Every structure is written in structure tokens, then in C-alpha cells.
Short mmCIF file of C-alpha atoms in Angstrom, two decimals:
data_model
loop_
_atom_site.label_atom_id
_atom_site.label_comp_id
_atom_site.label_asym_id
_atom_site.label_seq_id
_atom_site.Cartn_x
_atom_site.Cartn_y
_atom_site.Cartn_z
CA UNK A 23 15.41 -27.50 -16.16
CA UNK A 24 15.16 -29.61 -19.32
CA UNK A 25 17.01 -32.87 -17.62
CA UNK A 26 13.96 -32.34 -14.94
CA UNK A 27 11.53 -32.17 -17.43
CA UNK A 28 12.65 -35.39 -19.45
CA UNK A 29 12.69 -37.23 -15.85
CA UNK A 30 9.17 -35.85 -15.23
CA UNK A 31 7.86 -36.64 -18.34
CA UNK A 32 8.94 -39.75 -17.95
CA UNK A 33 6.82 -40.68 -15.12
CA UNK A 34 4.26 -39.37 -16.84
CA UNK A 35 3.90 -39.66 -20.38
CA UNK A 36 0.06 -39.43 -20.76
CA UNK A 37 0.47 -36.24 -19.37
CA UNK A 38 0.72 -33.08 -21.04
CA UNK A 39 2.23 -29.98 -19.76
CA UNK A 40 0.82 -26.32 -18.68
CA UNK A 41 3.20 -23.06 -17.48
CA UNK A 42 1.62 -21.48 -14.38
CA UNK A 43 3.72 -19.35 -13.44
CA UNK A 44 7.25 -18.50 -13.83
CA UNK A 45 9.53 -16.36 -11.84
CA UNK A 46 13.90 -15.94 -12.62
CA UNK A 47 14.80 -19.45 -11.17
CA UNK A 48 11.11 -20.79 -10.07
CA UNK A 49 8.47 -22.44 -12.72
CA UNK A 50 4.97 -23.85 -11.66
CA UNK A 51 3.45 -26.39 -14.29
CA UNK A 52 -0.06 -28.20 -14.13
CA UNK A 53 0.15 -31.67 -15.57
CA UNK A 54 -3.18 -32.72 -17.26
CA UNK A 55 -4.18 -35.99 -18.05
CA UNK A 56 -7.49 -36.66 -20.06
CA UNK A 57 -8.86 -32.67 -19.38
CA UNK A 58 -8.28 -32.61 -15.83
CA UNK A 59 -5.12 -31.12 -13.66
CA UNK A 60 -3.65 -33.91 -11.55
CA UNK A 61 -0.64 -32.64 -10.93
CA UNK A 62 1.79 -29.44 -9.90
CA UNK A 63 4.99 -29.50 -10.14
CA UNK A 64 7.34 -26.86 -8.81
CA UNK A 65 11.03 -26.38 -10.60
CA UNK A 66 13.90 -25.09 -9.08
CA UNK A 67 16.56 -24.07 -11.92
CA UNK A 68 19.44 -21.83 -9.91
CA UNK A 69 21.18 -19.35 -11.98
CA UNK A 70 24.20 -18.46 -10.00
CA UNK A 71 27.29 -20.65 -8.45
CA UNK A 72 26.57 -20.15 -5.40
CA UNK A 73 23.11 -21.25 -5.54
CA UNK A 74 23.59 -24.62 -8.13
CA UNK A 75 25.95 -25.48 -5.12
CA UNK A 76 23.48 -25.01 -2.42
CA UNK A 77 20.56 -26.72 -4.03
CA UNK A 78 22.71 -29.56 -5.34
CA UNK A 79 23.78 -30.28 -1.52
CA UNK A 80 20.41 -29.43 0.11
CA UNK A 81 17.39 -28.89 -2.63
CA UNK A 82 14.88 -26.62 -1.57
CA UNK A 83 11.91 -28.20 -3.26
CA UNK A 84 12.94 -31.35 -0.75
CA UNK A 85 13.08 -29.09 2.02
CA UNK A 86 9.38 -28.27 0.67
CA UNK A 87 8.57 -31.37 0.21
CA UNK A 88 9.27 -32.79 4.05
CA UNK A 89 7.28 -29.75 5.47
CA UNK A 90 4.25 -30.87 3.41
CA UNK A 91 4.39 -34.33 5.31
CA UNK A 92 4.81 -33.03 8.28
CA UNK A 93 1.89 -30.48 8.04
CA UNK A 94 -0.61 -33.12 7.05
CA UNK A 95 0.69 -35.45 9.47
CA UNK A 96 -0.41 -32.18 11.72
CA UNK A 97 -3.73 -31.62 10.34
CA UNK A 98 -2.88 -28.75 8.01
CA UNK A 99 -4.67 -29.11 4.97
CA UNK A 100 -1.77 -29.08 1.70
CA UNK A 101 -1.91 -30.83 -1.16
CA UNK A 102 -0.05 -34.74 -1.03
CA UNK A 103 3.28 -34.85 -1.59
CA UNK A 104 3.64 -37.59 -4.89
CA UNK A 105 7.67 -37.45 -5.54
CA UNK A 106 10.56 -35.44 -5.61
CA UNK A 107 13.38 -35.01 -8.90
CA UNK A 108 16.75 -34.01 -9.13
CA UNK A 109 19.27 -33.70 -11.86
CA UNK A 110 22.16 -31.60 -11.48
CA UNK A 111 22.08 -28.83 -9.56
CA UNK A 112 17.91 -28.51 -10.08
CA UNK A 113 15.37 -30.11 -8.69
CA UNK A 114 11.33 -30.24 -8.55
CA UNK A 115 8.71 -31.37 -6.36
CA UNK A 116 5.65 -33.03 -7.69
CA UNK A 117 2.24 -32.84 -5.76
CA UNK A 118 -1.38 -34.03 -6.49
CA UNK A 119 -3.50 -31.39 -7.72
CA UNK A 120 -6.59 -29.78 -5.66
CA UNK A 121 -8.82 -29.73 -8.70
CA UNK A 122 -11.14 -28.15 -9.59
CA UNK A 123 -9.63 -25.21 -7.10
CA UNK A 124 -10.12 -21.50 -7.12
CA UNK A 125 -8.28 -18.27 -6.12
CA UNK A 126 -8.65 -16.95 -2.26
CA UNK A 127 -8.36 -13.98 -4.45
CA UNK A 128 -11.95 -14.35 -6.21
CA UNK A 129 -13.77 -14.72 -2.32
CA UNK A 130 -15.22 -11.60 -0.80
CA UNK A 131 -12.86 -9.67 1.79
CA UNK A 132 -14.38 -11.21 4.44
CA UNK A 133 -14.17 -15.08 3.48
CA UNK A 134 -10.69 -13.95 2.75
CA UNK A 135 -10.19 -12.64 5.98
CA UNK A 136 -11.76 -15.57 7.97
CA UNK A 137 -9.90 -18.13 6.05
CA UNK A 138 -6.60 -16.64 6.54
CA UNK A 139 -7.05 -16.21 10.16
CA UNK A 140 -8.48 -19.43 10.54
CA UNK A 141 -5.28 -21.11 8.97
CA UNK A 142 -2.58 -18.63 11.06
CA UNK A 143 -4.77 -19.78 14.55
CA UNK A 144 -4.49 -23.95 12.98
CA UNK A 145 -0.34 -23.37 11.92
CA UNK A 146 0.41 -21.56 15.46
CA UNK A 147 -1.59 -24.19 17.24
CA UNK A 148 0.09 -27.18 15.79
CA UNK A 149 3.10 -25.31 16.54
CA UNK A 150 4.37 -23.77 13.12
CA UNK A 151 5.64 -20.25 12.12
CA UNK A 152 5.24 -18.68 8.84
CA UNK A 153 6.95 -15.69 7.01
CA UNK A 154 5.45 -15.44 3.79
CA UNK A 155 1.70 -15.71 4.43
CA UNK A 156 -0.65 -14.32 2.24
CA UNK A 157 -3.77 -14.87 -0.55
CA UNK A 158 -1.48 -16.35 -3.08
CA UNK A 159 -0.56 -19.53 -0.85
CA UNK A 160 -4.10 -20.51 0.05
CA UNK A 161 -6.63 -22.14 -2.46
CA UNK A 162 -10.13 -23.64 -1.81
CA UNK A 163 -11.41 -27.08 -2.79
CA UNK A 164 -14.62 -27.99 -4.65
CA UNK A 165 -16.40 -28.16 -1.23
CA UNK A 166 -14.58 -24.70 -0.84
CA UNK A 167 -11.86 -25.64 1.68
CA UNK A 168 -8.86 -23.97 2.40
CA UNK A 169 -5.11 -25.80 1.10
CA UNK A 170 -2.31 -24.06 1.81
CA UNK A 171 0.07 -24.42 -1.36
CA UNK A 172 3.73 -23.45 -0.71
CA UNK A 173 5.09 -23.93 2.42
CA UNK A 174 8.98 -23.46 2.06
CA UNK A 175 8.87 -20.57 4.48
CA UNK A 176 7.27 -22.41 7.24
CA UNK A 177 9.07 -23.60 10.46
CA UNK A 178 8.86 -25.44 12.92
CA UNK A 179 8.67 -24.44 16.27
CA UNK A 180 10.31 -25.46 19.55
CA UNK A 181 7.40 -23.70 21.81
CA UNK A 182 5.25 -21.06 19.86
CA UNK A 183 5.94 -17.78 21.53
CA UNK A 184 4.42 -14.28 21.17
CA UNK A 185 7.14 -13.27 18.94
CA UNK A 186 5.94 -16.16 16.39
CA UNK A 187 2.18 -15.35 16.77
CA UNK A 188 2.59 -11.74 16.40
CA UNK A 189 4.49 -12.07 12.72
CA UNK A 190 1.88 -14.35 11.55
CA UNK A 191 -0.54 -12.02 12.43
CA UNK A 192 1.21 -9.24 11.60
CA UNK A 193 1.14 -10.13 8.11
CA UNK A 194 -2.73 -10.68 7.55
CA UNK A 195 -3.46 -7.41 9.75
CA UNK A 196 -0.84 -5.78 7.09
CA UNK A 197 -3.01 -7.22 4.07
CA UNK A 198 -6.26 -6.03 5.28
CA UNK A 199 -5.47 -3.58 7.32
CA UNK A 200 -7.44 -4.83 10.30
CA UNK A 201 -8.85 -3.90 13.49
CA UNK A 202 -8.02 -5.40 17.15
CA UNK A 203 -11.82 -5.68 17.24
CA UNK A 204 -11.42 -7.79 14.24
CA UNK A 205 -8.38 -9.69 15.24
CA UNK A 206 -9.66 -10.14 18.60
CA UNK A 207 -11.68 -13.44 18.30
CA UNK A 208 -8.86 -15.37 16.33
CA UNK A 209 -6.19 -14.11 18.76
CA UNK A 210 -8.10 -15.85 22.06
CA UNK A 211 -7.76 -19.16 20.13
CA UNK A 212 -3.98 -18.73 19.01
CA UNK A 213 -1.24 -20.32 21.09
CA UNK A 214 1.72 -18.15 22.44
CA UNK A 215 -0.20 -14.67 22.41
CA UNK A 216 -0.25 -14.28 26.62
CA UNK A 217 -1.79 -10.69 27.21
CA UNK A 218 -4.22 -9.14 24.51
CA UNK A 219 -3.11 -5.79 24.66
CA UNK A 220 1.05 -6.28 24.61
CA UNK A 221 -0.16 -8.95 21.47
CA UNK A 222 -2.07 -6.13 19.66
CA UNK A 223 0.61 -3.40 19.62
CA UNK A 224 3.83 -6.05 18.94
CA UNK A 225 1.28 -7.27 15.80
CA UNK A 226 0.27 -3.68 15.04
CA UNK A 227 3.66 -2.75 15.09
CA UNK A 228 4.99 -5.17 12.93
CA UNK A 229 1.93 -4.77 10.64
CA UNK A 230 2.91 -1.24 9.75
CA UNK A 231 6.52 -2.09 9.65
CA UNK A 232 5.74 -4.89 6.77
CA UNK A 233 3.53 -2.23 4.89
CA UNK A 234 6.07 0.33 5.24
CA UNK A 235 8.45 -1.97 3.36
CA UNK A 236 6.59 -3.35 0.75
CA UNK A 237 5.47 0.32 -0.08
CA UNK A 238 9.16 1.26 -0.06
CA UNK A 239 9.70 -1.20 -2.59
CA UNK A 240 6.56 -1.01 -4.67
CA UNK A 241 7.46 2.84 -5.16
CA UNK A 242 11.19 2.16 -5.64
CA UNK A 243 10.35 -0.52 -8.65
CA UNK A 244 8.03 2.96 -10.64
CA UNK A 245 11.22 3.90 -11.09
CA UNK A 246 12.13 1.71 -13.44
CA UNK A 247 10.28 -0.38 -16.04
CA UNK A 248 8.37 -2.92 -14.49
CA UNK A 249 4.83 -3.81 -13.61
CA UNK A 250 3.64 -0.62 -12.61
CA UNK A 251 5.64 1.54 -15.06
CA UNK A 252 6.64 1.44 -18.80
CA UNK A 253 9.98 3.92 -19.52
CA UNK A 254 10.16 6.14 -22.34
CA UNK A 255 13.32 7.74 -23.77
CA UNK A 256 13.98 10.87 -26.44
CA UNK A 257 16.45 13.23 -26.40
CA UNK A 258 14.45 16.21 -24.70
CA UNK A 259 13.58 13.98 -21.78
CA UNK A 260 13.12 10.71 -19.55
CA UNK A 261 10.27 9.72 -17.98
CA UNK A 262 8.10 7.04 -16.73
CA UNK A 263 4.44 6.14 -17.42
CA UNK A 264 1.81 4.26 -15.55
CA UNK A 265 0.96 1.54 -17.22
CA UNK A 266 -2.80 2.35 -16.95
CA UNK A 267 -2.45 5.15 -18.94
CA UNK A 268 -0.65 6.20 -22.41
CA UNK A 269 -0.79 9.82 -22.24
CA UNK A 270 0.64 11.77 -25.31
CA UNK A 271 3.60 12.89 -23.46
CA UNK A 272 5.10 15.29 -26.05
CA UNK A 273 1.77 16.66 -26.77
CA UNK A 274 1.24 17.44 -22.97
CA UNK A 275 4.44 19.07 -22.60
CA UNK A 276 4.08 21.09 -25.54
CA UNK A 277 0.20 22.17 -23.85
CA UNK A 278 1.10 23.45 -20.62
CA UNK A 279 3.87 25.38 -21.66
CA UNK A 280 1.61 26.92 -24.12
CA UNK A 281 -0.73 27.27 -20.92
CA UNK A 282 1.81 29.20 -19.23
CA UNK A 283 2.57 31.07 -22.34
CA UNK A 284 -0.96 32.73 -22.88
CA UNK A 285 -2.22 32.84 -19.08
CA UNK A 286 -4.63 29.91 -19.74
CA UNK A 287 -6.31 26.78 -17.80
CA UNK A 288 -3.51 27.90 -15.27
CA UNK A 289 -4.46 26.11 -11.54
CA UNK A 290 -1.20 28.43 -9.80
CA UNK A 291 1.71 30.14 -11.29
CA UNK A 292 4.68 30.30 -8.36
CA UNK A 293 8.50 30.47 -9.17
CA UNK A 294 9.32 26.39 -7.82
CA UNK A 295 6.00 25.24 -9.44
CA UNK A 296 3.04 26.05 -12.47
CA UNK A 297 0.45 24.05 -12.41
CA UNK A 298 -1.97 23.85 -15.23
CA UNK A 299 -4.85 21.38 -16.29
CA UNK A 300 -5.45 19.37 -20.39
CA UNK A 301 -8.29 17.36 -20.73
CA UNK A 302 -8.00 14.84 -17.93
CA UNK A 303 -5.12 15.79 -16.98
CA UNK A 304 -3.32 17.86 -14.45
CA UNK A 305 0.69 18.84 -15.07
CA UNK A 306 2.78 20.14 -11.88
CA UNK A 307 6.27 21.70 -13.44
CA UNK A 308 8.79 22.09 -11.70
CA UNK A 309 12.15 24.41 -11.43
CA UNK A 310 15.12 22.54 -11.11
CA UNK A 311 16.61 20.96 -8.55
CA UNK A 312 20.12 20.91 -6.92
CA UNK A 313 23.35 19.65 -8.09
CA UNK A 314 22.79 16.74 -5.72
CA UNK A 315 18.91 16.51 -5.08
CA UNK A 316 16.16 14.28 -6.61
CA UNK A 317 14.51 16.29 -9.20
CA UNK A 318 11.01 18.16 -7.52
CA UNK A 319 8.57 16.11 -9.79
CA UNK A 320 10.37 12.58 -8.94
CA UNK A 321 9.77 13.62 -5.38
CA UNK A 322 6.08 14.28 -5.67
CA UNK A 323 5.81 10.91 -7.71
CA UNK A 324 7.23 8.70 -4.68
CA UNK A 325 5.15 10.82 -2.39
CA UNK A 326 2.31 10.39 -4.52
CA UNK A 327 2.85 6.53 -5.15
CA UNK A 328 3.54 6.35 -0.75
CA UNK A 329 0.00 7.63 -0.57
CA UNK A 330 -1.62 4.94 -3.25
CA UNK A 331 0.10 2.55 -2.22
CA UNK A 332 -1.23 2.77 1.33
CA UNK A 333 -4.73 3.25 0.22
CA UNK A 334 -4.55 7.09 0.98
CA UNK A 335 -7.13 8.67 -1.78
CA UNK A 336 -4.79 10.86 -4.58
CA UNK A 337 -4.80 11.91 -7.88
CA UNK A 338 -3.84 9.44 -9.75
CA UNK A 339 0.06 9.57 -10.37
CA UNK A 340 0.34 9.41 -14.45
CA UNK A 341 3.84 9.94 -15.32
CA UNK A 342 7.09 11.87 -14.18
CA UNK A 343 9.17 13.38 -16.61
CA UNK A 344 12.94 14.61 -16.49
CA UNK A 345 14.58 16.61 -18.71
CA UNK A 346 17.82 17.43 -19.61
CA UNK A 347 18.43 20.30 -17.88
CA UNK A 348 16.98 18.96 -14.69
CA UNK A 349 13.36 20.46 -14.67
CA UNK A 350 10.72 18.28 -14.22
CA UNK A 351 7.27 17.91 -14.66
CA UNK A 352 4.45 15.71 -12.86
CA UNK A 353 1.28 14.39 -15.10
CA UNK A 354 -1.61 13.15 -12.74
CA UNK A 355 -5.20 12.78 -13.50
CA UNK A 356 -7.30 15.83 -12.78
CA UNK A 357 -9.49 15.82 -10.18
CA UNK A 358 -13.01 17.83 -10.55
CA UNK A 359 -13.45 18.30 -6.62
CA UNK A 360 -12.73 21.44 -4.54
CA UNK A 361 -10.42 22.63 -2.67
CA UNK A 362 -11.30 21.89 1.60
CA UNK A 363 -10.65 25.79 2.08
CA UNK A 364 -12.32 27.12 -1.03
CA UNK A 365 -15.50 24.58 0.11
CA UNK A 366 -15.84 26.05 3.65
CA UNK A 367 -15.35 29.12 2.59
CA UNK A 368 -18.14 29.41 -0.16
CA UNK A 369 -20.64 26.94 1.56
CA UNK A 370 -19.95 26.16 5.06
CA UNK A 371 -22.26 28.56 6.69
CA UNK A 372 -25.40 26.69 4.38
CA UNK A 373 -24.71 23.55 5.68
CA UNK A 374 -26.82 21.76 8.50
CA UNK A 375 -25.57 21.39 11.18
CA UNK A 376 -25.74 17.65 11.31
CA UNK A 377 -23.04 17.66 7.76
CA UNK A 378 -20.80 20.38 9.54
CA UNK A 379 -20.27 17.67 12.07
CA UNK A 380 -19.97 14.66 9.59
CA UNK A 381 -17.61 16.44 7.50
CA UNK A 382 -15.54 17.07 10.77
CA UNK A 383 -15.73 13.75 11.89
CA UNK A 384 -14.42 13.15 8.47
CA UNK A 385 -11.31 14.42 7.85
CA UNK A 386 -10.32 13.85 11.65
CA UNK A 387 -10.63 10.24 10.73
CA UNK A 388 -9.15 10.61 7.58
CA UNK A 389 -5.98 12.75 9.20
CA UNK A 390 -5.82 10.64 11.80
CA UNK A 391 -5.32 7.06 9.88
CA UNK A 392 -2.48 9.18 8.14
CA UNK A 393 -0.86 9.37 11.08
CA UNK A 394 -1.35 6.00 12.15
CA UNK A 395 0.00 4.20 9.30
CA UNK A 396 3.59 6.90 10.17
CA UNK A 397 2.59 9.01 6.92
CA UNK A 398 3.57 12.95 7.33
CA UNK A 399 2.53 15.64 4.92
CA UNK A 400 5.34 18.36 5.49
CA UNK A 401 2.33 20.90 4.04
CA UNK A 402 -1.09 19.78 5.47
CA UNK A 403 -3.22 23.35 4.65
CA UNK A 404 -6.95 22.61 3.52
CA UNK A 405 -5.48 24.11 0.12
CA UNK A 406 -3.90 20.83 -0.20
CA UNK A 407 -6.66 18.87 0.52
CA UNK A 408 -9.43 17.76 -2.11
CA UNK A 409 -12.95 17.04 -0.83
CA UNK A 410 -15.81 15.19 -2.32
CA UNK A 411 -19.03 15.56 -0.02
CA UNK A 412 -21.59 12.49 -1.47
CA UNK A 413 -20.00 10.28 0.09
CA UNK A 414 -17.54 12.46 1.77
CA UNK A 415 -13.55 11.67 0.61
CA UNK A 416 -10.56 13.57 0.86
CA UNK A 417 -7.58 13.49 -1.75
CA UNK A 418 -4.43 14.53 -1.00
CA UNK A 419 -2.20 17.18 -3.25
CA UNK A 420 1.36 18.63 -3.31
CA UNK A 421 3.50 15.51 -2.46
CA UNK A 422 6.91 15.96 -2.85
CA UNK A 423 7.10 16.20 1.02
CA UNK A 424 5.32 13.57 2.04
CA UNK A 425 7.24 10.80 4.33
CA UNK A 426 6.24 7.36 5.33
CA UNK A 427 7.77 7.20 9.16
CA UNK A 428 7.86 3.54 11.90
CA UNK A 429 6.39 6.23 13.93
CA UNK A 430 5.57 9.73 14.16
CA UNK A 431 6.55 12.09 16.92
CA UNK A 432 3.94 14.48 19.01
CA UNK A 433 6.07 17.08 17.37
CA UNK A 434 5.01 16.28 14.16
CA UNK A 435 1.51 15.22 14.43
CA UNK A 436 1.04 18.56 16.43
CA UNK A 437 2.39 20.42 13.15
CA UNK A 438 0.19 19.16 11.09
CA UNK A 439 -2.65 19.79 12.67
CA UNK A 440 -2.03 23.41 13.56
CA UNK A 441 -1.60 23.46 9.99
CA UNK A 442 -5.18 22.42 8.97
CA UNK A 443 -6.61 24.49 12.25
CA UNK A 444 -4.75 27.87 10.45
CA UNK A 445 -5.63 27.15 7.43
CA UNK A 446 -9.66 26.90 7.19
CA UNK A 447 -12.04 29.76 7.91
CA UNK A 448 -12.07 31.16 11.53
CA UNK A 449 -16.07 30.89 10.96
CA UNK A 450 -16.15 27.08 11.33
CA UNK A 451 -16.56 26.75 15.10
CA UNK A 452 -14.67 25.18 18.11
CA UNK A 453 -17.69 22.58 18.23
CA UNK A 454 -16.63 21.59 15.26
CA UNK A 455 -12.76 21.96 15.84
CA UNK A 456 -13.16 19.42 18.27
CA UNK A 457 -15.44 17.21 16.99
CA UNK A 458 -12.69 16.83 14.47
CA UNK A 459 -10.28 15.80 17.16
CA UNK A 460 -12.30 13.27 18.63
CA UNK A 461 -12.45 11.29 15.62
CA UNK A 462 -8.71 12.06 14.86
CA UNK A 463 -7.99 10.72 18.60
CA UNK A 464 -10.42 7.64 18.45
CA UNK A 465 -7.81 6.40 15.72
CA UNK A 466 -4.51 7.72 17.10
CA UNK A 467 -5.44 6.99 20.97
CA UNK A 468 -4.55 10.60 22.22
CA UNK A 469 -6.73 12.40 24.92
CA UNK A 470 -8.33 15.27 22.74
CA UNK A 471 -8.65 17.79 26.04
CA UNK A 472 -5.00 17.52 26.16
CA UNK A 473 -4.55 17.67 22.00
CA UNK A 474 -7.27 20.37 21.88
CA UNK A 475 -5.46 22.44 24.29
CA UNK A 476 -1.94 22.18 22.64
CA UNK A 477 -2.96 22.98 19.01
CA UNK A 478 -4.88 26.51 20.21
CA UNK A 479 -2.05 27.40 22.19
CA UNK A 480 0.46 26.71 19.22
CA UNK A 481 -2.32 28.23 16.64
CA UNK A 482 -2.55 32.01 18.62
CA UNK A 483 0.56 33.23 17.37
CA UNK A 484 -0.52 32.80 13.67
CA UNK A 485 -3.00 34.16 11.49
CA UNK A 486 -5.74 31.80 9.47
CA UNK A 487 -4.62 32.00 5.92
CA UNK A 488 -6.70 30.11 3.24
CA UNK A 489 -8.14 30.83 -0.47
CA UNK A 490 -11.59 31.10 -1.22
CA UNK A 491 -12.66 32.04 -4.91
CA UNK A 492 -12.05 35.61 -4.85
CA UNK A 493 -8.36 35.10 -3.82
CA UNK A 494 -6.33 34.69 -0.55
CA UNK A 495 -7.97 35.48 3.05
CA UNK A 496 -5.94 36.53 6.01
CA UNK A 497 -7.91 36.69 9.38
CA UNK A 498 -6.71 37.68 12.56
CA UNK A 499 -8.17 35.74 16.04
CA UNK A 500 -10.58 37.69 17.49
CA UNK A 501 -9.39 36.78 20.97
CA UNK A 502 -6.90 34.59 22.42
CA UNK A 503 -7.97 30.85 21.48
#
């Protein structure tokens, strides 16, 4: 990188130099002349064999650097192309700076959404694909503008087909997790999308396949120190921390097993699990696992992190902690709302009728995007669900069975709700029951006669089980349902 450098500097030698950004064998630098950014330059520095020998024979950054022409030369706004380096096996392309520029990122939601769009409907049109599109490639002018900044990931195409249209798509649906109402304008303007509806559910599709992924690999990386966790090391245990938090670990530990000791702040006591509550905090221990299983609390820390990371309202995951002899034990923030059971039980008889409904409507929307995104909760009971009523929000607890899915099957979904309809007071009524599914079906595109049907036929062989703050309640059906 240094031999590029020299050459650079060079070529410019009123210029001065400023890191951007710099990732393994990638660097961005702004070069400023006089107080103002004129130029970017991009450095490619390979690390391996392999790749020295693949950008010596064909540099990326000139790869880059001929898509840029040929996307203005298209009427795609990017920045001009102003020369291209090599020396060795690196190599760096130089461009003329948009300045001054800001972030996509600093726009509301909706500017971002409309710009994005605007530039997938202008790429597919002049008939090029793109794979890595999202707010980080697009920046906006003085007159606020949109420039699309890297483009080593676009293509061109032969004829743009559905197939292209739907990935681009696909990847700002993914982002913002959009609507087909939404979509639906930019999509009538976009080449190769043919019929609306097959478009929607191949970008849909694809949308939940990319989130599935990323979330896969966002919970992965919490495992190990990185930008969402910090690791910490003694001899009595291993664990990782969020790095919005520095919790006294040692001190918590030490507090809920003097919880447990004298009967105190205890939430349950159960032979797989205690749960007790410090301060803010909320700690989940855990018995230990098998030989050849992922310890119970690391579990309930990917299910956890699934959730977050797909926008699903939790407690916040804090740390996980291992020890030596396998037990574990899960930190999260504490959260100060009931349980859904313990609510309807003590108050759902006092509420208008108008908030019975709401409430409903609610958590049938809330259940329902769950199932949507291909997220299962192996134990959906109202005991594991949180609610806050002003405004009305439901957190999820007791993770460690919680699976993110391409799809779920009827089988499943069916499950889960029997779970919830079992598990809240017989008094809340069937008006209610169904006003639930309604909402749930609005989102998941079922026909709720049918639904409603199935889930009292699979609910009469079980008893309603739920707490309420005198202890457990088991009612019986007082006919067939």
C-alpha cells in the first residue's frame, strides 16, 4: 500500500491525506487540498497469494473503475472517475469528491426509502444488476442528490429479467422491511418485473432469505469479540458482554446465588432454570447441559439476539456466561411490565370493550409478523409474553427455543397458537379470540374461518393453564369449543 501511496502522492503533492475507512485489505482516504475534499481514493492491498495474483492480473479497483464510466455514460449519477494506480500486486482508484456530501444515513426513513428505490428502478432500467445495495453506497450532493459510491458489485445485464429485479428489490424490502403497498409504485416503473403478484412473493421471498442470513451472522459474530460483544476470561468462567453495557459480572453471580440461597427477589425456582432479578437486571441460570449440547444460557442468547436482530421487542440480551462445569447463566435487562396472563387475569374484565379489542388486534399482529419473518417460539404461553398497554408492545421471554425458519409449516404456526389460546383466561371471549386472528391472518394471508376452526378443535382436548398473582389456574372448557 505504501508504493501506492508514494505514486498517489505524487500526483498530488498539495494534497494532504485523511483515513475513511479501513477494512483487512480495503482503505478509503479523502484527499484535501486548501480545506476542502477533492478527492477519494480507494486501496486495494491483498493479503493472501492467491489474491496478490488475481489483482495483479485483473485489479479490482479497475474493474470499479470501468463500471463508473459506463454508469455515467448511462445516466447513473457516481462520482467521475480521475485515474487509476498500480504497483505490485495493489492497486487504487482515484475519483473526484462529491463535496460537501452527507450520509443517506442522516435522512428520515422515508427519504431513505424513496431514494433507494428511486436508484434500484434508474440501475434496472438502464439495464444493471446489483448485489450489494444498501445506505452505505448512496450519498447526497449539496443540492441533496443521490451518488451512488461503490459500484464493484454491479453488472451488467444482457436483458433485465425478473430474477434481476427481484434481488435488487429484495434487498431494500430486507432493509426496511417494506410493504407491497409500499413497493408497489416503484415496481410499475422497473423493467423485467412482468406480473405484480409472482414479483412480490419472488422479492418477499428473497427479502426474508437475506435477513435470515445476515441475522445468522450478526448472532454468530456475539459469540466472539467483536462489535457487538467484548469477551471476558477468569478461571470460574467465560462469558461475553454487550458492549452497551459493563455489568459487574462477578458481583451478579455472586447476587443471585445469594438470591437463591435466602428465597429472595426470586422471579421462578424450577430444576433446568432460577430466575432472579438485581437492580436492572434479570439473571436466567441454568443446569447443565449435555456432553454434546450448547450450554442452555448460550441458547437463549442466540434466541434472544434472533429476536433483536429482527426487530422483535426483548429484553435486552446483556451477557452469557459459561462456567467450568458447564452451567450457565443469562444476564438481560429487567423488564418492569407484566406478564400477558397475569394482566388478563387481574384486569381484563375492567377494560372497555373498545381496549379488549385493541389489545387483541395487538398481539395477533404482533404473533403474526413472527411468523412471517419464519421465527418460531417452541413455548408461546402468555407467561412468556411481556405486555406494555400505553402504547401497547409485547416482549418476548424464555428463548433458548426460539428458531428463525425460510418458512414455517401450518403445523407449526397451528402450535403456537393453540398455545397462546390455552394459555390465557377462558373469560376473554371468542369475539375477542377472533378478532385476534383476523389481525394475525391480515399479515400471514390465512382465511381465519378456516384457522379459527382448527385451533378450537386442537384446543378441546386441553385445559387453559396460566398464572395470575395468587399462583397457577387450571380451567376446564365449559363445553366443547
Amino acid at each position: 500500500m505504501d508504493a501506492v501511496m508514494k505514486k498517489i502522492s505524487s500526483m498530488y503533492p498539495e494534497h494532504s491525506w485523511e483515513l475513511v475507512s479501513r477494512r483487512s485489505a480495503r482503505s478509503v482516504h479523502r484527499l484535501i487540498r486548501k480545506g476542502e475534499v477533492e478527492y477519494y481514493v480507494k486501496i486495494l492491498s491483498p493479503r493472501t497469494l492467491p489474491e496478490r495474483l488475481r489483482n495483479l492480473i485483473h485489479p479490482k479497483t479497475l474493474r470499479e473503475a470501468s463500471m463508473l464510466d459506463h454508469l455515467m455514460h448511462a445516466g447513473i449519477p457516481v462520482p467521475e472517475v480521475c485515474g487509476h494506480v498500480r504497483a505490485g500486486s495493489s492497486s487504487a482508484l482515484i475519483t473526484r469528491a462529491v463535496f460537501p456530501a452527507r450520509s443517506l444515513f442522516e435522512e428520515s426513513r422515508q427519504r431513505q426509502i424513496e431514494v433507494m428505490l428511486d436508484m434500484s428502478v434508474r440501475l434496472l432500467n438502464a439495464g444493471f444488476g446489483f448485489s450489494d445495495m444498501h445506505l452505505g453506497n448512496i450519498i447526497l450532493n449539496r443540492q441533496g442528490s443521490p451518488f451512488l459510491v461503490d459500484a464493484y458489485e454491479i453488472v451488467p445485464l444482457k436483458k433485465t429479467a425478473l430474477k434481476h429485479a427481484s434481488s435488487l428489490f429484495a434487498q431494500v424490502v430486507n432493509i426496511f422491511d417494506l410493504s407491497r403497498e409500499e413497493l408497489e409504485p416503484y415496481l410499475m416503473q422497473a423493467a423485467g418485473i412482468g406480473e405484480a403478484d409472482a414479483a412480490w412473493e419472488m422479492i418477499r421471498s428473497q427479502a426474508l432469505s437475506l435477513r435470515r442470513k445476515q441475522v445468522g451472522r450478526r448472532v454468530a459474530r456475539s459469540l466472539r469479540e467483536g462489535s457487538f460483544s467484548r469477551a471476558f476470561l477468569c478461571p470460574q468462567f467465560r462469558a461475553f458482554v454487550n458492549r452497551n453495557h459493563s455489568p459487574d459480572l462477578h458481583g451478579l453471580v455472586a447476587a443471585h446465588r445469594a438470591h437463591l440461597a435466602g428465597n429472595t427477589n426470586l422471579y421462578k425456582v424450577q430444576k433446568k432454570t432460577q430466575l432472579s432479578t438485581t437492580g436492572e437486571y434479570c439473571i436466567k441460570s441454568y443446569a447443565k447441559a449435555g456432553l454434546f449440547a450448547a450450554p442452555y444460557a448460550v441458547r437463549s442468547w442466540k434466541g434472544s439476539l434472533t429476536l433483536l436482530f429482527n426487530g422483535v421487542p426483548v429484553a435486552e440480551p446483556v451477557a452469557v456466561i459459561v462456567f467450568r462445569n458447564r452451567e450457565s447463566m443469562l444476564i438481560t435487562r429487567d423488564l418492569d411490565q407484566p406478564d400477558l396472563d397475569r394482566f388478563l387475569a387481574g384486569g381484563y374484565s375492567r377494560l372497555p370493550l373498545e381496549e379488549r379489542r385493541s389489545l387483541a388486534q395487538a398481539l395477533g399482529g404482533f404473533v403474526g409478523s413472527l411468523h412471517a419473518k419464519g421465527i418460531y417460539h417452541a413455548d408461546l404461553k402468555a407467561c412468556n409474553i411481556k405486555v406494555c398497554t400505553q402504547p401497547v408492545q409485547f416482549y418476548l421471554l424464555d428463548t433458548d427455543r426460539v428458531e428463525h425458519r425460510k418458512a414455517l409449516s401450518r403445523k407449526r404456526r397451528l402450535k403456537n397458537l393453540v398455545q397462546i389460546n390455552t394459555s390465557i383466561p377462558r373469560e376473554v371471549s371468542r369475539t375477542a379470540r377472533m378478532a385476534f386472528l383476523k389481525s394475525y391472518c391480515a399479515i400471514t394471508g390465512d382465511d381465519p374461518g378456516e384457522l379459527f376452526k382448527d385451533i378450537w378443535r386442537l384446543s378441546s382436548g386441553s385445559e387453559v393453564i396460566y398464572r395470575c398473582d395468587a399462583g397457577d389456574v387450571i380451567e376446564q372448557w365449559r363445553e366443547n369449543p
